[in-house]
Short mmCIF file of C-alpha atoms in Angstrom, two decimals:
data_model
loop_
_atom_site.label_atom_id
_atom_site.label_comp_id
_atom_site.label_asym_id
_atom_site.label_seq_id
_atom_site.Cartn_x
_atom_site.Cartn_y
_atom_site.Cartn_z
CA UNK A 488 -0.03 0.02 0.01
CA UNK A 489 2.87 2.39 0.95
CA UNK A 490 4.62 1.61 -2.38
CA UNK A 491 1.46 2.41 -4.38
CA UNK A 492 0.95 5.69 -2.54
CA UNK A 493 4.59 6.71 -3.14
CA UNK A 494 4.21 5.93 -6.87
CA UNK A 495 1.10 8.03 -7.09
CA UNK A 496 2.78 11.07 -5.41
CA UNK A 497 5.76 10.86 -7.81
CA UNK A 498 3.44 10.68 -10.80
CA UNK A 499 1.54 13.86 -9.64
CA UNK A 500 4.73 15.78 -9.09
CA UNK A 501 6.10 14.71 -12.45
CA UNK A 502 2.79 15.63 -14.25
CA UNK A 503 2.72 19.13 -12.61
CA UNK A 504 6.33 19.72 -13.55
CA UNK A 505 5.69 18.98 -17.17
CA UNK A 506 2.28 20.53 -17.67
CA UNK A 507 2.57 23.57 -15.38
CA UNK A 508 1.12 24.68 -12.10
CA UNK A 509 -1.43 27.41 -11.26
CA UNK A 510 -0.80 28.79 -7.82
CA UNK A 511 -3.05 31.47 -6.32
CA UNK A 512 -2.61 33.94 -3.43
CA UNK A 513 -5.33 35.98 -1.77
CA UNK A 514 -5.63 39.09 0.31
CA UNK A 515 -8.60 40.97 1.79
CA UNK A 516 -9.11 44.71 1.97
CA UNK A 517 -11.84 46.24 4.21
CA UNK A 518 -13.89 49.42 3.85
CA UNK A 519 -15.70 51.94 5.93
CA UNK A 520 -19.50 51.78 5.91
CA UNK A 521 -20.82 53.33 2.67
CA UNK A 522 -17.40 54.20 1.47
CA UNK A 523 -15.21 52.94 -1.45
CA UNK A 524 -11.93 54.59 -0.88
CA UNK A 525 -8.93 52.67 0.34
CA UNK A 526 -7.90 53.27 3.91
CA UNK A 527 -4.56 51.44 4.65
CA UNK A 528 -5.05 52.09 8.31
CA UNK A 529 -8.33 50.13 8.62
CA UNK A 530 -7.90 46.75 10.17
CA UNK A 531 -5.00 44.86 8.39
CA UNK A 532 -5.35 46.65 4.98
CA UNK A 533 -1.77 48.08 4.99
CA UNK A 534 -0.11 44.62 5.60
CA UNK A 535 -2.59 42.81 3.15
CA UNK A 536 -1.87 45.32 0.38
CA UNK A 537 2.00 45.28 0.85
CA UNK A 538 2.00 41.60 0.85
CA UNK A 539 -0.06 41.07 -2.32
CA UNK A 540 1.98 43.78 -4.13
CA UNK A 541 5.10 42.08 -3.14
CA UNK A 542 3.85 38.71 -4.41
CA UNK A 543 2.64 40.29 -7.59
CA UNK A 544 6.05 41.98 -8.26
CA UNK A 545 7.79 38.64 -7.66
CA UNK A 546 5.55 36.74 -9.93
CA UNK A 547 6.00 39.27 -12.75
CA UNK A 548 9.78 39.12 -12.39
CA UNK A 549 9.91 35.41 -12.39
CA UNK A 550 10.44 34.10 -15.91
CA UNK A 551 8.68 30.84 -15.10
CA UNK A 552 5.46 32.70 -14.21
CA UNK A 553 2.95 33.23 -17.06
CA UNK A 554 -0.47 34.89 -17.34
CA UNK A 555 -0.06 36.76 -14.10
CA UNK A 556 -3.52 38.24 -13.17
CA UNK A 557 -5.02 40.10 -10.17
CA UNK A 558 -8.79 39.39 -9.74
CA UNK A 559 -10.79 41.74 -7.55
CA UNK A 560 -14.08 40.62 -6.00
CA UNK A 561 -15.92 43.17 -3.96
CA UNK A 562 -18.86 42.97 -1.61
CA UNK A 563 -21.09 45.10 0.64
CA UNK A 564 -23.14 44.47 3.93
CA UNK A 565 -26.98 44.19 3.90
CA UNK A 566 -27.68 47.56 5.64
CA UNK A 567 -28.87 50.20 3.06
CA UNK A 568 -30.76 49.92 -0.20
CA UNK A 569 -29.93 46.86 -2.20
CA UNK A 570 -29.48 48.60 -5.47
CA UNK A 571 -27.12 51.14 -3.95
CA UNK A 572 -25.19 48.22 -2.29
CA UNK A 573 -24.72 46.72 -5.73
CA UNK A 574 -23.28 49.90 -7.14
CA UNK A 575 -21.13 50.40 -4.08
CA UNK A 576 -19.48 47.06 -4.49
CA UNK A 577 -18.68 47.79 -8.08
CA UNK A 578 -17.24 51.07 -7.09
CA UNK A 579 -15.11 49.51 -4.41
CA UNK A 580 -13.65 47.17 -6.98
CA UNK A 581 -12.94 49.99 -9.37
CA UNK A 582 -11.20 52.17 -6.80
CA UNK A 583 -9.16 49.22 -5.55
CA UNK A 584 -8.01 48.63 -9.15
CA UNK A 585 -6.91 52.33 -9.53
CA UNK A 586 -5.07 51.97 -6.20
CA UNK A 587 -3.13 48.89 -7.31
CA UNK A 588 -2.22 50.44 -10.67
CA UNK A 589 -0.79 53.52 -8.98
CA UNK A 590 1.17 51.62 -6.39
CA UNK A 591 2.67 48.92 -8.48
CA UNK A 592 2.14 50.12 -12.13
CA UNK A 593 -0.16 47.15 -12.81
CA UNK A 594 -1.37 47.23 -16.34
CA UNK A 595 -5.00 47.30 -17.32
CA UNK A 596 -5.15 43.70 -18.71
CA UNK A 597 -3.54 42.36 -15.51
CA UNK A 598 -6.67 43.26 -13.42
CA UNK A 599 -10.19 41.92 -13.68
CA UNK A 600 -12.87 43.29 -11.33
CA UNK A 601 -16.35 42.18 -10.26
CA UNK A 602 -18.82 43.79 -7.82
CA UNK A 603 -21.25 41.16 -6.29
CA UNK A 604 -23.35 43.33 -4.01
CA UNK A 605 -24.56 41.95 -0.69
CA UNK A 606 -22.38 39.03 0.56
CA UNK A 607 -25.29 36.84 1.85
CA UNK A 608 -23.18 33.63 1.82
CA UNK A 609 -20.48 35.33 3.86
CA UNK A 610 -23.04 36.52 6.33
CA UNK A 611 -24.45 32.93 6.75
CA UNK A 612 -20.93 31.67 7.35
CA UNK A 613 -19.97 34.31 9.88
CA UNK A 614 -23.27 33.90 11.78
CA UNK A 615 -22.51 30.16 12.09
CA UNK A 616 -19.29 30.99 13.88
CA UNK A 617 -20.54 34.00 16.03
CA UNK A 618 -22.52 34.21 19.22
CA UNK A 619 -25.38 36.06 17.59
CA UNK A 620 -28.57 36.35 19.79
CA UNK A 621 -31.27 34.00 18.59
CA UNK A 622 -28.61 32.53 16.31
CA UNK A 623 -30.77 29.48 15.10
CA UNK A 624 -33.60 31.74 13.97
CA UNK A 625 -31.15 33.89 12.09
CA UNK A 626 -29.52 30.95 10.36
CA UNK A 627 -32.98 29.42 9.47
CA UNK A 628 -33.96 32.77 7.80
CA UNK A 629 -30.79 33.09 5.91
CA UNK A 630 -30.93 29.51 4.57
CA UNK A 631 -34.62 29.31 3.74
CA UNK A 632 -35.87 32.75 3.06
CA UNK A 633 -35.36 34.05 -0.59
CA UNK A 634 -33.73 37.38 -1.13
CA UNK A 635 -37.05 38.71 -2.65
CA UNK A 636 -40.64 37.45 -2.10
CA UNK A 637 -43.15 37.97 -4.90
CA UNK A 638 -46.92 38.09 -5.03
CA UNK A 639 -49.17 36.34 -7.61
CA UNK A 640 -48.62 39.29 -10.14
CA UNK A 641 -44.82 38.99 -9.82
CA UNK A 642 -44.38 42.08 -7.68
CA UNK A 643 -41.91 42.35 -4.80
CA UNK A 644 -43.72 42.44 -1.57
CA UNK A 645 -41.11 41.31 0.98
CA UNK A 646 -37.63 39.96 1.27
CA UNK A 647 -34.88 38.41 3.32
CA UNK A 648 -33.31 41.75 4.68
CA UNK A 649 -36.66 43.10 5.94
CA UNK A 650 -37.53 39.92 7.70
CA UNK A 651 -33.98 39.69 9.15
CA UNK A 652 -34.48 43.09 10.71
CA UNK A 653 -37.85 41.99 12.32
CA UNK A 654 -36.49 38.95 14.19
CA UNK A 655 -37.14 39.48 17.92
CA UNK A 656 -37.62 43.16 17.67
CA UNK A 657 -34.36 43.82 15.83
CA UNK A 658 -32.00 42.44 18.64
CA UNK A 659 -29.98 40.06 16.45
CA UNK A 660 -29.91 42.65 13.51
CA UNK A 661 -28.44 45.28 15.84
CA UNK A 662 -25.80 42.75 16.97
CA UNK A 663 -24.99 41.93 13.30
CA UNK A 664 -24.74 45.68 12.44
CA UNK A 665 -22.02 46.13 15.12
CA UNK A 666 -19.98 42.91 14.99
CA UNK A 667 -20.60 41.16 11.64
CA UNK A 668 -21.59 43.67 8.92
CA UNK A 669 -18.22 45.42 9.02
CA UNK A 670 -16.51 42.20 7.98
CA UNK A 671 -18.78 41.99 4.87
CA UNK A 672 -17.50 45.39 3.46
CA UNK A 673 -14.52 44.09 1.73
CA UNK A 674 -12.73 43.24 -1.51
CA UNK A 675 -10.89 39.87 -2.06
CA UNK A 676 -7.71 40.08 -4.22
CA UNK A 677 -6.76 36.87 -5.86
CA UNK A 678 -3.24 36.66 -7.57
CA UNK A 679 -3.13 33.85 -10.04
CA UNK A 680 -0.42 32.75 -12.54
CA UNK A 681 0.82 29.72 -14.35
CA UNK A 682 4.20 28.13 -13.69
CA UNK A 683 5.48 26.73 -16.99
CA UNK A 684 8.32 24.25 -16.56
CA UNK A 685 8.87 23.01 -20.12
CA UNK A 686 8.97 24.85 -23.56
CA UNK A 687 6.04 24.19 -25.78
CA UNK A 688 6.98 22.24 -28.92
CA UNK A 689 6.53 24.04 -32.20
CA UNK A 690 4.02 22.51 -34.65
CA UNK A 691 5.71 20.48 -37.34
CA UNK A 692 5.36 21.02 -41.04
CA UNK A 693 3.05 18.33 -42.61
CA UNK A 694 5.28 15.68 -44.29
CA UNK A 695 5.44 15.61 -48.04
CA UNK A 696 3.51 18.85 -48.58
CA UNK A 697 5.28 21.78 -50.32
CA UNK A 698 5.17 25.07 -48.44
CA UNK A 699 3.74 26.67 -51.58
CA UNK A 700 0.53 24.54 -51.31
CA UNK A 701 -0.24 25.81 -47.82
CA UNK A 702 -0.80 29.42 -49.02
CA UNK A 703 -4.27 30.20 -50.42
CA UNK A 704 -4.50 30.76 -54.12
CA UNK A 705 -5.18 34.31 -55.27
CA UNK A 706 -8.64 34.60 -56.88
CA UNK A 707 -8.84 36.16 -60.25
CA UNK A 708 -11.16 39.13 -60.52
CA UNK A 709 -14.67 38.10 -61.74
CA UNK A 710 -15.72 39.58 -65.06
CA UNK A 711 -19.32 40.73 -65.27
CA UNK A 712 -21.77 38.60 -67.29
CA UNK A 713 -23.52 39.75 -70.49
CA UNK A 714 -26.74 40.11 -68.40
CA UNK A 715 -25.09 42.33 -65.79
CA UNK A 716 -23.44 44.51 -68.28
CA UNK A 717 -26.76 44.97 -70.14
CA UNK A 718 -28.58 45.85 -66.87
CA UNK A 719 -25.94 48.42 -65.99
CA UNK A 720 -26.33 49.95 -69.47
CA UNK A 721 -30.12 50.19 -69.00
CA UNK A 722 -29.66 52.08 -65.68
CA UNK A 723 -27.17 54.48 -67.28
CA UNK A 724 -29.33 55.32 -70.29
CA UNK A 725 -32.43 55.64 -68.17
CA UNK A 726 -30.98 58.41 -66.07
CA UNK A 727 -32.72 61.22 -67.88
CA UNK A 728 -36.15 59.67 -67.12
CA UNK A 729 -35.34 58.72 -63.60
CA UNK A 730 -37.86 59.23 -60.79
CA UNK A 731 -37.02 62.30 -58.60
CA UNK A 732 -38.37 62.15 -55.09
CA UNK A 733 -39.76 65.26 -53.43
CA UNK A 734 -41.02 63.87 -50.11
CA UNK A 735 -40.68 60.54 -48.25
CA UNK A 736 -42.90 59.01 -45.35
CA UNK A 737 -41.02 56.38 -43.19
CA UNK A 738 -41.40 54.39 -40.13
CA UNK A 739 -38.59 52.61 -38.19
CA UNK A 740 -39.25 48.89 -37.98
CA UNK A 741 -36.80 48.46 -35.13
CA UNK A 742 -38.86 50.77 -32.83
CA UNK A 743 -42.02 48.85 -33.68
CA UNK A 744 -40.25 45.67 -32.65
CA UNK A 745 -39.25 47.31 -29.38
CA UNK A 746 -35.57 47.62 -29.92
CA UNK A 747 -34.19 50.96 -28.54
CA UNK A 748 -30.85 52.68 -29.26
CA UNK A 749 -29.27 50.98 -26.19
CA UNK A 750 -30.12 47.65 -27.90
CA UNK A 751 -32.53 46.69 -25.06
CA UNK A 752 -35.97 45.46 -25.98
CA UNK A 753 -39.09 47.12 -24.39
CA UNK A 754 -42.40 47.58 -26.01
CA UNK A 755 -43.33 48.81 -29.58
CA UNK A 756 -42.94 52.50 -30.12
CA UNK A 757 -44.99 54.22 -32.88
CA UNK A 758 -42.88 56.57 -34.97
CA UNK A 759 -43.07 58.48 -38.17
CA UNK A 760 -40.49 60.31 -40.17
CA UNK A 761 -40.85 62.86 -43.04
CA UNK A 762 -38.02 63.80 -45.43
CA UNK A 763 -37.94 66.65 -47.85
CA UNK A 764 -35.58 66.35 -50.77
CA UNK A 765 -34.15 69.45 -52.51
CA UNK A 766 -31.25 70.45 -54.76
CA UNK A 767 -29.39 67.51 -56.09
CA UNK A 768 -27.96 65.92 -52.98
CA UNK A 769 -29.55 67.66 -49.95
CA UNK A 770 -32.65 66.64 -47.77
CA UNK A 771 -34.15 67.46 -44.48
CA UNK A 772 -35.58 64.77 -42.11
CA UNK A 773 -37.96 65.27 -39.13
CA UNK A 774 -38.81 62.28 -36.80
CA UNK A 775 -41.24 61.79 -33.89
CA UNK A 776 -41.55 58.89 -31.49
CA UNK A 777 -44.25 58.53 -28.92
CA UNK A 778 -45.34 55.78 -26.49
CA UNK A 779 -46.91 55.54 -23.06
CA UNK A 780 -47.72 51.92 -22.16
CA UNK A 781 -47.75 49.38 -19.45
CA UNK A 782 -46.58 45.95 -20.48
CA UNK A 783 -45.49 42.63 -18.79
CA UNK A 784 -47.34 43.14 -15.54
CA UNK A 785 -45.98 46.27 -13.79
CA UNK A 786 -43.42 47.14 -16.41
CA UNK A 787 -43.96 50.55 -17.91
CA UNK A 788 -42.27 52.31 -20.82
CA UNK A 789 -42.85 55.73 -21.91
CA UNK A 790 -40.98 57.97 -24.37
CA UNK A 791 -41.49 61.03 -26.58
CA UNK A 792 -38.73 62.10 -28.76
CA UNK A 793 -38.51 64.64 -31.62
CA UNK A 794 -35.52 65.40 -33.99
CA UNK A 795 -34.46 67.15 -37.16
CA UNK A 796 -31.68 66.04 -39.37
CA UNK A 797 -30.23 67.79 -42.50
CA UNK A 798 -28.46 65.27 -44.78
CA UNK A 799 -25.85 65.30 -47.60
CA UNK A 800 -25.99 62.50 -50.22
CA UNK A 801 -22.97 61.07 -51.76
CA UNK A 802 -24.46 60.60 -55.29
CA UNK A 803 -25.21 63.83 -57.02
CA UNK A 804 -27.88 62.57 -59.30
CA UNK A 805 -31.04 63.95 -57.65
CA UNK A 806 -32.37 60.50 -56.85
CA UNK A 807 -31.28 60.18 -53.25
CA UNK A 808 -30.17 56.62 -53.21
CA UNK A 809 -27.51 54.75 -51.18
CA UNK A 810 -25.24 56.53 -48.80
CA UNK A 811 -25.71 59.81 -46.88
CA UNK A 812 -24.17 61.75 -43.98
CA UNK A 813 -26.32 63.84 -41.56
CA UNK A 814 -26.15 66.08 -38.52
CA UNK A 815 -29.10 65.88 -36.00
CA UNK A 816 -30.59 67.47 -32.89
CA UNK A 817 -33.01 65.69 -30.57
CA UNK A 818 -35.25 66.49 -27.51
CA UNK A 819 -37.59 64.26 -25.50
CA UNK A 820 -38.57 62.73 -22.19
CA UNK A 821 -38.81 59.19 -20.85
CA UNK A 822 -40.26 57.01 -18.06
CA UNK A 823 -38.99 53.45 -17.72
CA UNK A 824 -40.14 51.08 -14.96
CA UNK A 825 -39.01 47.40 -14.52
CA UNK A 826 -40.41 44.94 -12.07
CA UNK A 827 -37.18 43.02 -11.66
CA UNK A 828 -35.93 42.01 -8.31
CA UNK A 829 -35.15 45.60 -7.18
CA UNK A 830 -38.24 47.07 -8.90
CA UNK A 831 -36.51 50.05 -10.29
CA UNK A 832 -37.65 52.97 -12.34
CA UNK A 833 -36.23 56.01 -14.17
CA UNK A 834 -37.80 59.22 -15.35
CA UNK A 835 -36.36 62.41 -16.97
CA UNK A 836 -35.79 64.55 -19.98
CA UNK A 837 -33.06 64.60 -22.56
CA UNK A 838 -31.50 66.34 -25.43
CA UNK A 839 -28.77 65.49 -27.85
CA UNK A 840 -26.83 66.09 -31.04
CA UNK A 841 -24.41 64.44 -33.29
CA UNK A 842 -23.75 62.83 -36.68
CA UNK A 843 -25.53 60.17 -38.64
CA UNK A 844 -24.71 57.81 -41.38
CA UNK A 845 -26.87 55.45 -43.51
CA UNK A 846 -28.10 54.22 -46.78
CA UNK A 847 -31.38 54.13 -48.66
CA UNK A 848 -31.80 50.84 -50.39
CA UNK A 849 -34.43 51.06 -53.20
CA UNK A 850 -36.88 48.27 -53.93
CA UNK A 851 -38.61 50.34 -56.64
CA UNK A 852 -38.87 54.08 -57.51
CA UNK A 853 -41.11 54.62 -54.49
CA UNK A 854 -40.50 51.82 -52.04
CA UNK A 855 -37.39 51.03 -50.16
CA UNK A 856 -35.49 50.34 -46.88
CA UNK A 857 -33.30 52.79 -45.08
CA UNK A 858 -30.75 51.71 -42.61
CA UNK A 859 -28.64 54.00 -40.46
CA UNK A 860 -27.01 54.78 -37.14
CA UNK A 861 -26.64 57.91 -34.98
CA UNK A 862 -23.71 58.74 -32.71
CA UNK A 863 -23.04 61.75 -30.62
CA UNK A 864 -23.67 63.42 -27.28
CA UNK A 865 -26.82 63.07 -25.12
CA UNK A 866 -27.51 64.92 -21.82
CA UNK A 867 -30.32 63.58 -19.63
CA UNK A 868 -31.80 64.78 -16.44
CA UNK A 869 -32.35 61.48 -14.36
CA UNK A 870 -34.51 60.57 -11.43
CA UNK A 871 -33.93 56.96 -10.32
CA UNK A 872 -36.39 55.13 -8.12
CA UNK A 873 -35.99 51.79 -6.24
CA UNK A 874 -38.45 49.53 -4.49
CA UNK A 875 -37.29 48.18 -1.16
CA UNK A 876 -40.32 46.32 -0.11
CA UNK A 877 -42.76 47.50 0.93
CA UNK A 878 -41.77 51.14 0.21
CA UNK A 879 -40.42 53.20 -2.68
CA UNK A 880 -37.37 55.46 -2.60
CA UNK A 881 -35.96 58.23 -4.78
CA UNK A 882 -32.51 56.64 -5.10
CA UNK A 883 -30.73 59.23 -7.17
CA UNK A 884 -31.34 62.59 -8.91
CA UNK A 885 -28.78 64.13 -11.26
CA UNK A 886 -27.59 64.19 -14.86
CA UNK A 887 -26.25 61.60 -17.27
CA UNK A 888 -23.88 62.65 -20.03
CA UNK A 889 -23.32 60.01 -22.77
CA UNK A 890 -21.13 59.79 -25.69
CA UNK A 891 -21.82 57.00 -28.09
CA UNK A 892 -24.62 55.42 -30.20
CA UNK A 893 -27.84 57.40 -29.75
CA UNK A 894 -29.99 55.95 -32.60
CA UNK A 895 -30.54 52.95 -34.86
CA UNK A 896 -32.89 52.45 -37.71
CA UNK A 897 -34.26 50.19 -40.29
CA UNK A 898 -37.12 52.16 -41.84
CA UNK A 899 -39.49 51.21 -44.52
CA UNK A 900 -40.13 54.24 -46.79
CA UNK A 901 -42.48 55.36 -49.50
CA UNK A 902 -41.57 58.33 -51.67
CA UNK A 903 -43.69 60.99 -53.54
CA UNK A 904 -42.25 62.56 -56.65
CA UNK A 905 -42.09 62.90 -60.41
CA UNK A 906 -40.89 60.82 -63.34
CA UNK A 907 -40.83 57.07 -64.01
CA UNK A 908 -38.33 54.53 -65.30
CA UNK A 909 -40.78 52.27 -67.29
#
């Protein structure tokens, strides 16, 4: 038996030497209540940070260590609004990443971050090891009560945190606030890397195959067929009799499908666009979107948006086909409510401006499909509401400034005008 065990240990050691090892070191950094800044003097933060930074520097300097990564997992305690606790844990991870980069020159790809919100599992584990008043009742609630309790309509009516605070008049909750919750406001730093012991063999050239045959052959340019050449000639000779649009009526099919510029799907939004064509390559477009509707239980989506957009078309033939560039301005308001776990809602007004690019793909003289995208700056006045059963709270009031994609479209259009290509 001893001989077999010794043989197994030797095999494991040899396999690890050949294939590589993946060690991992950890450190824990604590935070003040409601804070995300790094305080080296809180608990053992200074020693933990110095130790993990030394280990990271040693791993980076060691030529046998590959794929050196610091992973940051941040948490919060249950006191406070749940949505805010989720954001706080993400902010803690981000601030810790900034601190590590400043102290050790850690590169961006070497750090991964994740905010997890309330550490319920950590709370249960610590309660099991702590002399909490009415300990068994607290453990039973943590193990058997879901974080959110819903009614028959899918609305949040109660939850684990509220019931925890009600046990025995709040006696165990007050104890947890003082002795346990401070231990749940933390980030765990995990240093991981791979120790490579042997060099990776280079792939061999397939035997008996010339190197020239491994490269793809260059394709010869395809010559147009007789039918394609004839069709092109018809288009060119019919230019004098081409249909010339004056006005177009459009509707964005993506908005009817409920897809908004943030690429999230809500409810359908009725919309209408008018475009006036003038000169040989200029047009002016005006768009309106409007919807106020409850959908999916207590979900609500409301928006009204109005915009104008002058456009310049690439082809100077007066037919306004294919590619264009535009500049737009937009104003509107919104009201979005989602009955997810935290039952959140957002209302406000917005305005924006930027550039657009798109193309009009004709099906015929009058019918076609226009696709495009808008990008630029959007300023929104924001009021965020959260539901912490059974009450509702104004969680945040401020402004949101956004640079990026602000509009998408796949619009079916019909054009009014003169001329025909029969």
